[in-house]
Short mmCIF file of C-alpha atoms and ligand atoms in Angstrom, two decimals:
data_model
loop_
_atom_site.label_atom_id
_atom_site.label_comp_id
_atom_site.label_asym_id
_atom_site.label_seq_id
_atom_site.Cartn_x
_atom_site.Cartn_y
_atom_site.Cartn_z
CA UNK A 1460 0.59 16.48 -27.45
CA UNK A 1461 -3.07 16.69 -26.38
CA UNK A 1462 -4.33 15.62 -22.89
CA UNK A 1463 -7.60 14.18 -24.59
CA UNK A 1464 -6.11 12.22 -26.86
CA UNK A 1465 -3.70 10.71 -23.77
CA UNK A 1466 -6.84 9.96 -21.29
CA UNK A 1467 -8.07 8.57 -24.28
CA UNK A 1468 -5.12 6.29 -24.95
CA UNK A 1469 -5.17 5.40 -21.51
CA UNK A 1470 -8.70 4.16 -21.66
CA UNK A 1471 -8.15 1.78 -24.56
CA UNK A 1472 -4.36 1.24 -24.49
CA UNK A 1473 -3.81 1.11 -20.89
CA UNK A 1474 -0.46 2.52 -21.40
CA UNK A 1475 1.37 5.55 -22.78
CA UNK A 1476 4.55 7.27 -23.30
CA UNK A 1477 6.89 8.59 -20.48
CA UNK A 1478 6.82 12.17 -22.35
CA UNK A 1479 2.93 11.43 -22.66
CA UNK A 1480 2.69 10.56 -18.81
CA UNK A 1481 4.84 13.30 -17.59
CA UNK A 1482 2.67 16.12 -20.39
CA UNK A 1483 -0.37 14.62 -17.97
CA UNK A 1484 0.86 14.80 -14.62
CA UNK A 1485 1.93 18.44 -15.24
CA UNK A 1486 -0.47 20.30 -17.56
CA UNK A 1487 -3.38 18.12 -15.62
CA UNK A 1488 -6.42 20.96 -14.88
CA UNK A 1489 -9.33 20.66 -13.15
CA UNK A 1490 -11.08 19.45 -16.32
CA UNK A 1491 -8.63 16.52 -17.59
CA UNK A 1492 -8.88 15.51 -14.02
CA UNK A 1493 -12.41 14.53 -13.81
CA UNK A 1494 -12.31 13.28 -17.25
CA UNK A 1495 -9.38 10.81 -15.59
CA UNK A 1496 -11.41 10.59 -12.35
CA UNK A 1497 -15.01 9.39 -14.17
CA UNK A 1498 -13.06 6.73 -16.26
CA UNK A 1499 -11.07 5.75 -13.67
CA UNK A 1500 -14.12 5.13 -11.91
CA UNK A 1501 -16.38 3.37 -14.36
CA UNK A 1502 -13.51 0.87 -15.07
CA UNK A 1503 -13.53 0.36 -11.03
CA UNK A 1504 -17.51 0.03 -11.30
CA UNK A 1505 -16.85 -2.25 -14.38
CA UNK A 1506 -15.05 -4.54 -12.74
CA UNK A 1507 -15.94 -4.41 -9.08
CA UNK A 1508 -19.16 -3.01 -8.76
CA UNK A 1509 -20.11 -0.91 -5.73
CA UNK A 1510 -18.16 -3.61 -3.50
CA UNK A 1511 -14.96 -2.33 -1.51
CA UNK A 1512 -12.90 -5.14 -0.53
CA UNK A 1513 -11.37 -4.58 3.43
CA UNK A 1514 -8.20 -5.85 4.35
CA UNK A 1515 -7.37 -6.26 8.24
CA UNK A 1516 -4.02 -4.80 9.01
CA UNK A 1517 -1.92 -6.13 12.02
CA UNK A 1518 1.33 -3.52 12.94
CA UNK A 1519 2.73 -6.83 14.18
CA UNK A 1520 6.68 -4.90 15.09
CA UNK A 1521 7.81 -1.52 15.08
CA UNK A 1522 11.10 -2.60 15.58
CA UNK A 1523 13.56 -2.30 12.47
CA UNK A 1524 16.88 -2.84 10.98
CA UNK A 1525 16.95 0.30 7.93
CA UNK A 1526 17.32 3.51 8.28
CA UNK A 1527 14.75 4.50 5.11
CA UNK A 1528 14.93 8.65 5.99
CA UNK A 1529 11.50 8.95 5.51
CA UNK A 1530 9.96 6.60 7.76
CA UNK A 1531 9.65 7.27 12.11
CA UNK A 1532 10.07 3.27 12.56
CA UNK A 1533 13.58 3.95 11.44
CA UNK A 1534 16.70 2.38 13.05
CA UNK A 1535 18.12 5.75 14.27
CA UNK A 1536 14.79 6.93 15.41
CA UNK A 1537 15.94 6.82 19.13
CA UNK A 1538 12.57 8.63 20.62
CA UNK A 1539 10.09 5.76 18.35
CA UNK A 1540 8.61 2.99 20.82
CA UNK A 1541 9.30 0.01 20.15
CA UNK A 1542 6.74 -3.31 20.06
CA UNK A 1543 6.58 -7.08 19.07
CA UNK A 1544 3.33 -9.04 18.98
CA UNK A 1545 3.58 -12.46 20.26
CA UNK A 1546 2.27 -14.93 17.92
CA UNK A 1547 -1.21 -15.26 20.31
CA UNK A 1548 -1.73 -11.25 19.57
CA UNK A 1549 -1.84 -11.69 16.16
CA UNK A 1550 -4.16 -14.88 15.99
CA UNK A 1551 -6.45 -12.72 18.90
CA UNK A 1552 -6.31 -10.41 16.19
CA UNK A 1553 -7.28 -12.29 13.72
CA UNK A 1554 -10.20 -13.45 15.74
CA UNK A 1555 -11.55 -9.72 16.17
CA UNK A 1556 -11.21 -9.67 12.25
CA UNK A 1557 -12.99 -12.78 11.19
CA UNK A 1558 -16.44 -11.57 13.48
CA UNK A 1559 -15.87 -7.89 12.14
CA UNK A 1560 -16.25 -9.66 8.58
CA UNK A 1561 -12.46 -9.60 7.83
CA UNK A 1562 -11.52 -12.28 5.26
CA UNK A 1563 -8.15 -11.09 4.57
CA UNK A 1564 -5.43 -10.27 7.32
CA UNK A 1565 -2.28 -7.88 6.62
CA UNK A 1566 0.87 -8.89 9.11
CA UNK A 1567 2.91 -5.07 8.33
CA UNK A 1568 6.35 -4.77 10.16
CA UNK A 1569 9.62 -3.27 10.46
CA UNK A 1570 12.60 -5.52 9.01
CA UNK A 1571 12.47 -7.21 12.49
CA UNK A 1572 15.49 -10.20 12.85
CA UNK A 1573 12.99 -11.59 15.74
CA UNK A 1574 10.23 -12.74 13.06
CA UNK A 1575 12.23 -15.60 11.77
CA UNK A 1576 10.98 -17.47 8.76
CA UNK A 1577 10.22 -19.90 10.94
CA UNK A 1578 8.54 -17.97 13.53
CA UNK A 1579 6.73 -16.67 10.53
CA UNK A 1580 5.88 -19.51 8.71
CA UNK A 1581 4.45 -21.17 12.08
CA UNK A 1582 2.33 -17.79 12.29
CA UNK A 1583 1.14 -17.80 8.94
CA UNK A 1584 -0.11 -21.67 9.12
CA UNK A 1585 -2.24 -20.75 12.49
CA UNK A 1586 -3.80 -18.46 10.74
CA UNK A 1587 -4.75 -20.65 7.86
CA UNK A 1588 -5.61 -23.32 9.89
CA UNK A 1589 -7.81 -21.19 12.39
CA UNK A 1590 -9.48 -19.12 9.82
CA UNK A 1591 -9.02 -21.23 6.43
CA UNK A 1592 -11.23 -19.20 4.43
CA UNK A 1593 -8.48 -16.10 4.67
CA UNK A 1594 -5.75 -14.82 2.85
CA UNK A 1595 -3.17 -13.48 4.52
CA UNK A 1596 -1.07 -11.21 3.54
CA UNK A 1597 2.79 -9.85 4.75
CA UNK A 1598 4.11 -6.82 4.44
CA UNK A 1599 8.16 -7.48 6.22
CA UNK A 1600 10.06 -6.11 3.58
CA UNK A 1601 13.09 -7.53 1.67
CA UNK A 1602 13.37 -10.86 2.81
CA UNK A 1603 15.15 -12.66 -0.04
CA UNK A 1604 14.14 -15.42 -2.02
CA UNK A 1605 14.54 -18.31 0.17
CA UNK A 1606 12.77 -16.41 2.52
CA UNK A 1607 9.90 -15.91 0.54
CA UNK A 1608 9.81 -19.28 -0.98
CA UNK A 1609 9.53 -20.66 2.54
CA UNK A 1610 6.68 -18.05 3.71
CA UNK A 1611 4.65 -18.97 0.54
CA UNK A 1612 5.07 -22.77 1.04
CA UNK A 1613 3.52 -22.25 4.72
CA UNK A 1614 0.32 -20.68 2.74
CA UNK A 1615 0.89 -16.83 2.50
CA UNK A 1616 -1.18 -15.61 -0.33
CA UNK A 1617 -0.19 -12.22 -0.99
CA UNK A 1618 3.01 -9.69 -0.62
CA UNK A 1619 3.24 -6.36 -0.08
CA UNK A 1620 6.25 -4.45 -0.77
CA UNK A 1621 6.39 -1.00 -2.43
CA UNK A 1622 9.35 -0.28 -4.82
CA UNK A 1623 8.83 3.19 -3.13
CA UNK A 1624 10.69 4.92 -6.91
CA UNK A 1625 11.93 3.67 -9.55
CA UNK A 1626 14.03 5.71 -10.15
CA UNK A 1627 17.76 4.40 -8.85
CA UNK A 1628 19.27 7.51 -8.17
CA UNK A 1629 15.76 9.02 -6.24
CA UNK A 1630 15.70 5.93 -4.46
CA UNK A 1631 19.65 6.48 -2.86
CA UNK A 1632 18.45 10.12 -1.82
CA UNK A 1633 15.64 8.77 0.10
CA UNK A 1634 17.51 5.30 1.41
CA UNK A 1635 20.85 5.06 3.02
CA UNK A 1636 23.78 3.64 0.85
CA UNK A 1637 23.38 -0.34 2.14
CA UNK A 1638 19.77 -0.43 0.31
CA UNK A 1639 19.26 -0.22 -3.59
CA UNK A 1640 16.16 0.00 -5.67
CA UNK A 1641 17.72 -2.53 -8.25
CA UNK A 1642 17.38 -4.94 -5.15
CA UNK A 1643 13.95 -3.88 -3.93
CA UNK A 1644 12.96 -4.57 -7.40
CA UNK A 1645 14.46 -8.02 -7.70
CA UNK A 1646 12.62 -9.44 -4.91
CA UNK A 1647 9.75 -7.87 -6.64
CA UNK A 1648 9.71 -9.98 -9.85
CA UNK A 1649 11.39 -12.97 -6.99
CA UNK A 1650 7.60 -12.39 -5.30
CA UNK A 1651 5.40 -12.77 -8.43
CA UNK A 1652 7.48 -15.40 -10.12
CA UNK A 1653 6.60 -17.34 -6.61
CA UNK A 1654 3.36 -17.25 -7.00
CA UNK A 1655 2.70 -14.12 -4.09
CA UNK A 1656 -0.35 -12.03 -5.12
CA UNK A 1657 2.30 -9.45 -5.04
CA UNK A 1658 2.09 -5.88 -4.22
CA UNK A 1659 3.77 -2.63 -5.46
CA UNK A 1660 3.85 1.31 -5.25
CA UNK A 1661 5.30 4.55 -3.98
CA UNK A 1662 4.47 6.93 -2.00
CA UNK A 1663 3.59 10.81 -3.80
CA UNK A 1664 5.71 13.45 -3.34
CA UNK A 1665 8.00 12.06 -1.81
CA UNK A 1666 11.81 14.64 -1.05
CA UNK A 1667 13.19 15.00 -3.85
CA UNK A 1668 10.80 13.36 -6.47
CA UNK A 1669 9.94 14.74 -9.83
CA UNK A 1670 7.22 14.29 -12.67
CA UNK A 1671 9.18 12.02 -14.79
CA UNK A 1672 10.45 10.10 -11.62
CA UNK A 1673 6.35 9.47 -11.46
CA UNK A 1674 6.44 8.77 -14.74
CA UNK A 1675 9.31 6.52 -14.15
CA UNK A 1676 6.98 4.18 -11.68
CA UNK A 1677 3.89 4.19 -13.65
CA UNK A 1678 6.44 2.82 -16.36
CA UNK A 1679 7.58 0.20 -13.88
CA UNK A 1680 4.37 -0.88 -12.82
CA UNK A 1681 3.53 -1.25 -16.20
CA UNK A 1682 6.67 -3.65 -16.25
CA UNK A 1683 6.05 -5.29 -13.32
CA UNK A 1684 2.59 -5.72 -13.73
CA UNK A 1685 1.38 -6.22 -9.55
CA UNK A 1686 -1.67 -7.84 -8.46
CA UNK A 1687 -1.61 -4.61 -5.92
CA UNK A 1688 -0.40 -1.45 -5.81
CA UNK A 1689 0.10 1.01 -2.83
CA UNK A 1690 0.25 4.64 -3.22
CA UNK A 1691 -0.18 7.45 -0.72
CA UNK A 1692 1.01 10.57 0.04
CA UNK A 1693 4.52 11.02 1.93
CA UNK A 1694 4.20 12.64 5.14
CA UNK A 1695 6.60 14.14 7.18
CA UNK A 1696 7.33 12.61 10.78
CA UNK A 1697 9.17 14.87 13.22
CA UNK A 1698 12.01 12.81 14.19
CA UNK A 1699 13.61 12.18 10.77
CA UNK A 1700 15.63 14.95 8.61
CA UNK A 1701 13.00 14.93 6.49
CA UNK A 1702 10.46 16.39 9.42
CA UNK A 1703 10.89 19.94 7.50
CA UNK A 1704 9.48 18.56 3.81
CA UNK A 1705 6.50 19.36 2.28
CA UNK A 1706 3.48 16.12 2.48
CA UNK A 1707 2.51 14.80 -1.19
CA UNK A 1708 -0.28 16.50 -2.45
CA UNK A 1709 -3.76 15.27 -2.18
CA UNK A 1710 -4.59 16.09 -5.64
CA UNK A 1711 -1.40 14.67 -7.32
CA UNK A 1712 -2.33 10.87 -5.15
CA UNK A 1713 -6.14 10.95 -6.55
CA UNK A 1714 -4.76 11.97 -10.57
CA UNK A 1715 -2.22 8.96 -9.85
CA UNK A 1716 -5.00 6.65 -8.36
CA UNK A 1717 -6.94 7.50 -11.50
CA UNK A 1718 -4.31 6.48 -14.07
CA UNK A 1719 -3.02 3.05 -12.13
CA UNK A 1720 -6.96 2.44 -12.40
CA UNK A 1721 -6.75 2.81 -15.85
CA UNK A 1722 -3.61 1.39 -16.83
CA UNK A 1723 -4.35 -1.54 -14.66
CA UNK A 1724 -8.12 -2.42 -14.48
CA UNK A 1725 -8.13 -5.04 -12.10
CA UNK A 1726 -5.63 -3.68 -9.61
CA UNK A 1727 -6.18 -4.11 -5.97
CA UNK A 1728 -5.87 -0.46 -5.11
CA UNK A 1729 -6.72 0.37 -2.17
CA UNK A 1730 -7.56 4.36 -0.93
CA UNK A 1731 -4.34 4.43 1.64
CA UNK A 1732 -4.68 5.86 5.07
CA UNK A 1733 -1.88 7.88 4.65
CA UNK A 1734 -4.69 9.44 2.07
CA UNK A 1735 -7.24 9.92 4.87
CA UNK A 1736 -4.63 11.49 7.44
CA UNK A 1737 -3.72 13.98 4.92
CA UNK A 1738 -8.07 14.85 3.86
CA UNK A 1739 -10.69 14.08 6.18
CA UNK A 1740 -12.15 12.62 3.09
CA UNK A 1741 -9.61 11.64 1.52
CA UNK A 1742 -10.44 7.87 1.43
CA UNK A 1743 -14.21 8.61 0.40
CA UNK A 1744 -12.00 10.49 -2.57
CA UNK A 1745 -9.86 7.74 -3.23
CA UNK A 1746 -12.46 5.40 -3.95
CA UNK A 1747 -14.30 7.92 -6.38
CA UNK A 1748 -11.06 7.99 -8.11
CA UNK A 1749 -10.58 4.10 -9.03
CA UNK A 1750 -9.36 2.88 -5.36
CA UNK A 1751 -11.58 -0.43 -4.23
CA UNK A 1752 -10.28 -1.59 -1.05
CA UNK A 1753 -9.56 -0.02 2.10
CA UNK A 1754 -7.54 -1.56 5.20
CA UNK A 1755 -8.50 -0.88 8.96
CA UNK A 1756 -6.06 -1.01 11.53
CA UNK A 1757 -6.50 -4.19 13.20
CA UNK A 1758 -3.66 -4.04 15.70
CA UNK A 1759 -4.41 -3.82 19.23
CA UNK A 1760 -5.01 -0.94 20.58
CA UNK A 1761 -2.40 0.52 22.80
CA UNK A 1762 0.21 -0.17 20.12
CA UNK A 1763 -1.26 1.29 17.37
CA UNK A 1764 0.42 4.87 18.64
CA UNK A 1765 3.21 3.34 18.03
CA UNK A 1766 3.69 2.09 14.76
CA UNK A 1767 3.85 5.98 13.39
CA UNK A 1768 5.48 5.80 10.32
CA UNK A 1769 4.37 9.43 9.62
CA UNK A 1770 2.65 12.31 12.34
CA UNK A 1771 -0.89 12.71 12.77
CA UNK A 1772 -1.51 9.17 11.86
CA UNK A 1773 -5.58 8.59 11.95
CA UNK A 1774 -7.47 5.89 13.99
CA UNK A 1775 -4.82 5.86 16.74
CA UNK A 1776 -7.60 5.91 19.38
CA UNK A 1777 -9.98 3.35 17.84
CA UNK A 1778 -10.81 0.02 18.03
CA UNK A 1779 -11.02 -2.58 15.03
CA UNK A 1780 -15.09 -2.39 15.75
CA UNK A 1781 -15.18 1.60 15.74
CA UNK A 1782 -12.92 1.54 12.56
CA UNK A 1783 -14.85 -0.43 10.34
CA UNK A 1784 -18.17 1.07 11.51
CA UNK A 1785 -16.88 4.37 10.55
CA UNK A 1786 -15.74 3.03 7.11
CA UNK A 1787 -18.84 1.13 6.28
CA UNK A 1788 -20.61 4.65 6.64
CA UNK A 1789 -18.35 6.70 5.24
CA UNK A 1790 -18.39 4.40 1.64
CA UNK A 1791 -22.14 4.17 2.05
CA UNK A 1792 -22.22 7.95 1.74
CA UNK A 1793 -20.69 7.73 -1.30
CA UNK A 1794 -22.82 4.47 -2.35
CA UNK A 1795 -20.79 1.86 -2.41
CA UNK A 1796 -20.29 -1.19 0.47
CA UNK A 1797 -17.89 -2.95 2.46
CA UNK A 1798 -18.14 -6.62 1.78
CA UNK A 1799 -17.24 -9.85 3.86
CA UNK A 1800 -14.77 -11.30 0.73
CA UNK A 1801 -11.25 -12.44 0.32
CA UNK A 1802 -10.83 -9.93 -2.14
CA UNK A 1803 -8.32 -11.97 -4.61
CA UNK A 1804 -6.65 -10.54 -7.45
CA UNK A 1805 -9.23 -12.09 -10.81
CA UNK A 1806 -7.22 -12.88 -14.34
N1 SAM B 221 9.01 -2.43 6.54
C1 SAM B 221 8.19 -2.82 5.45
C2 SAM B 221 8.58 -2.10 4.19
O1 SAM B 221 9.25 -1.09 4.27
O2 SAM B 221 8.17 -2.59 3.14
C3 SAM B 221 6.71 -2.66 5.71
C4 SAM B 221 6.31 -1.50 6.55
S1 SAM B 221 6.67 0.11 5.86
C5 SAM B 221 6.35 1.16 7.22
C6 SAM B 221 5.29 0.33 4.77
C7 SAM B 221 5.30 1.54 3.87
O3 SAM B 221 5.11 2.73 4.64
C8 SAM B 221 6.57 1.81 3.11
O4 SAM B 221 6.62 1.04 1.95
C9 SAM B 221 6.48 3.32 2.82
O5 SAM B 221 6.11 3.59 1.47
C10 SAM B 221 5.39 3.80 3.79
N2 SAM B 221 5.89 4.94 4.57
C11 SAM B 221 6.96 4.98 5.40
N3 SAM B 221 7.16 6.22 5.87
C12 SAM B 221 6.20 7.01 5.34
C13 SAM B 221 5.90 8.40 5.42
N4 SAM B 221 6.64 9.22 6.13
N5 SAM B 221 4.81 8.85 4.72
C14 SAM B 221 4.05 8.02 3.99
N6 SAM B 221 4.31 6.70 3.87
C15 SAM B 221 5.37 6.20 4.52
FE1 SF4 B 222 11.80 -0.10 8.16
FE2 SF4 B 222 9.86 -0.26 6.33
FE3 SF4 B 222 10.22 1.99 7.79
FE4 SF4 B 222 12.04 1.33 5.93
S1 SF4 B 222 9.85 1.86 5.57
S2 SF4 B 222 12.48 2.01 8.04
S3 SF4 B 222 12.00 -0.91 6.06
S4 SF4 B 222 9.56 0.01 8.55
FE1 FES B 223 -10.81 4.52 11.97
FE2 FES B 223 -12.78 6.22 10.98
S1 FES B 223 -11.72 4.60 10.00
S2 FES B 223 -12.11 5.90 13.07
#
């Protein structure tokens, strides 16, 4: 096997073997990887130009039903705060957003039994009406069908919900026994076959996870075939068992970044936070490595503490304005530019 001849395959293909993807992930050097970054990279440019799409992202509950071990919002977390946002903190929000240039809004929460579908359908269709000219975009994990069916009739555009392995016996070591990934994956294909802009991914290095486990997701995406993917490194949060685990390595996210670029070209990727907590540049990074969107924390600020899914969380302290001000420089510096878009997913 030859790494050359695999980038290469990548390029044209946009696909490759699981021995082929896991011979890259581990024998990846220095060189390979900014052969993979620099195509990764001019198939972003290709397709996106300089333009990073922003996406506005309301913690709208930190309150949850699972117990995934990785994550601080977990059920048995007893020392995480927890938050709702009433329906007129999320439209106030949304308002923020829309004069900050926001033209898509991200409602992210624990599985919360309090956001009813129709508590969230009335939600999403306030938003739409208010601010027509905006997707909007939920992130409230497995819902069901019926669920979904409902939230996509009141006018949600888009879904995000990571597969977070694909690998079924990696996904019981990092998910207690009353959660499967054969489910998670279910309401995946449920999502797109509904007509949700739908979003996938995993988090790198997560316990327990191997090369051909990464292999294993790449492979699924390829299945799957998202509008968006998600990836970032894990990071450890003190009150869980896994508080003792290594992060995910900042090197292994940007090679990964560079291949979902390539097998997917017109991928909504965006360059994670979780990326920037772990580098200071780490989203600058991401987006020289095929990422094109980024998502500021729109959630008002004295809950955004406490939606900690991992520690040392960045942009805690800030507010919406001081977040995207930052951003727009820091992707200037690396010439390229926030712009005032919806951002949708193009055939
Ligand atoms: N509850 C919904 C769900 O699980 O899909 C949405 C919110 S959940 C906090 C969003 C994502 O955060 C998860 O899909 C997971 O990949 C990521 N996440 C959770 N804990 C993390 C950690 N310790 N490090 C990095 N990412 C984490
Ligand atoms: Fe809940 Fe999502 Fe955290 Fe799992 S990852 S505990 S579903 S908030
Ligand atoms: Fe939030 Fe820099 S992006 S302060």
């Amino acid at each position: 096997m030859n790494m050359e001849s695999i980038i290469e395959q990548l390029r044209t293909n946009r696909t490759a073997s699981r021995e082929e993807l896991v011979f890259l992930l581990e024998n990846c050097g220095d060189t390979e990887r900014e052969a993979l970054r620099k195509a990764a990279q001019e198939t972003a440019l290709a397709h996106f130009g300089n333009k990073i799409y922003i996406r506005g992202l309301i913690e709208i509950s930190s309150v949850c039903k699972n117990d995934c071990f990785y994550c601080g919002l977990r059920r048995s977390n007893g020392n995480a705060v927890r938050y709702r946002l009433t329906k007129e903190q999320i439209l106030s929000s949304c308002e923020k957003g829309y004069a900050l240039g926001f033209r898509t809004f991200v409602l992210q929460g624990g599985e919360d039994g309090c956001y009813t579908d129709e508590a969230v359908c009335d939600i999403v269709r306030s938003i739409k009406e208010r601010f027509p000219d905006c997707a909007v975009t939920l992130s409230l994990g497995e819902r069901g069908e019926e669920s979904f069916r409902r939230l996509r009739g009141a006018g949600a555009d888009r879904y995000l919900l990571r597969h977070e392995t694909a690998d079924e016996a990696h996904y019981a070591r990092l998910h207690p026994a009353n959660m499967s990934g054969a489910e998670r994956q279910r309401q995946l294909f449920a999502l797109k076959r509904l007509g949700f802009q739908t979003g996938a991914g995993f988090m790198v290095g997560s316990p327990y996870q191997t090369t051909e486990n990464l292999a294993d997701d790449l492979l699924f995406l390829k299945r799957l075939e998202p509008q968006m993917c998600g990836i970032g490194p894990f990071i450890p949060h003190k009150d869980t068992d896994f508080r003792d685990m290594p992060q995910g390595s900042l090197t292994m996210t940007l090679t990964l970044l560079a291949i979902i670029r390539l097998m997917h070209p017109r991928i909504l990727l965006p360059a994670t936070t979780a990326l920037g907590t772990i580098h200071p540049k780490g989203r600058e990074m991401g987006i020289l490595y095929g990422a094109n969107v980024v998502m500021p924390n729109l959630s008002p600020k004295e809950h955004r503490k406490d939606y900690a899914l991992y520690d040392n969380k960045i942009c805690t302290g800030d507010e919406a304005a001081e977040c995207i001000r930052c951003l727009s420089a820091r992707m200037r510096s690396i010439g390229y530019q926030i712009v005032t878009d919806r951002g949708d997913y193009r055939e």
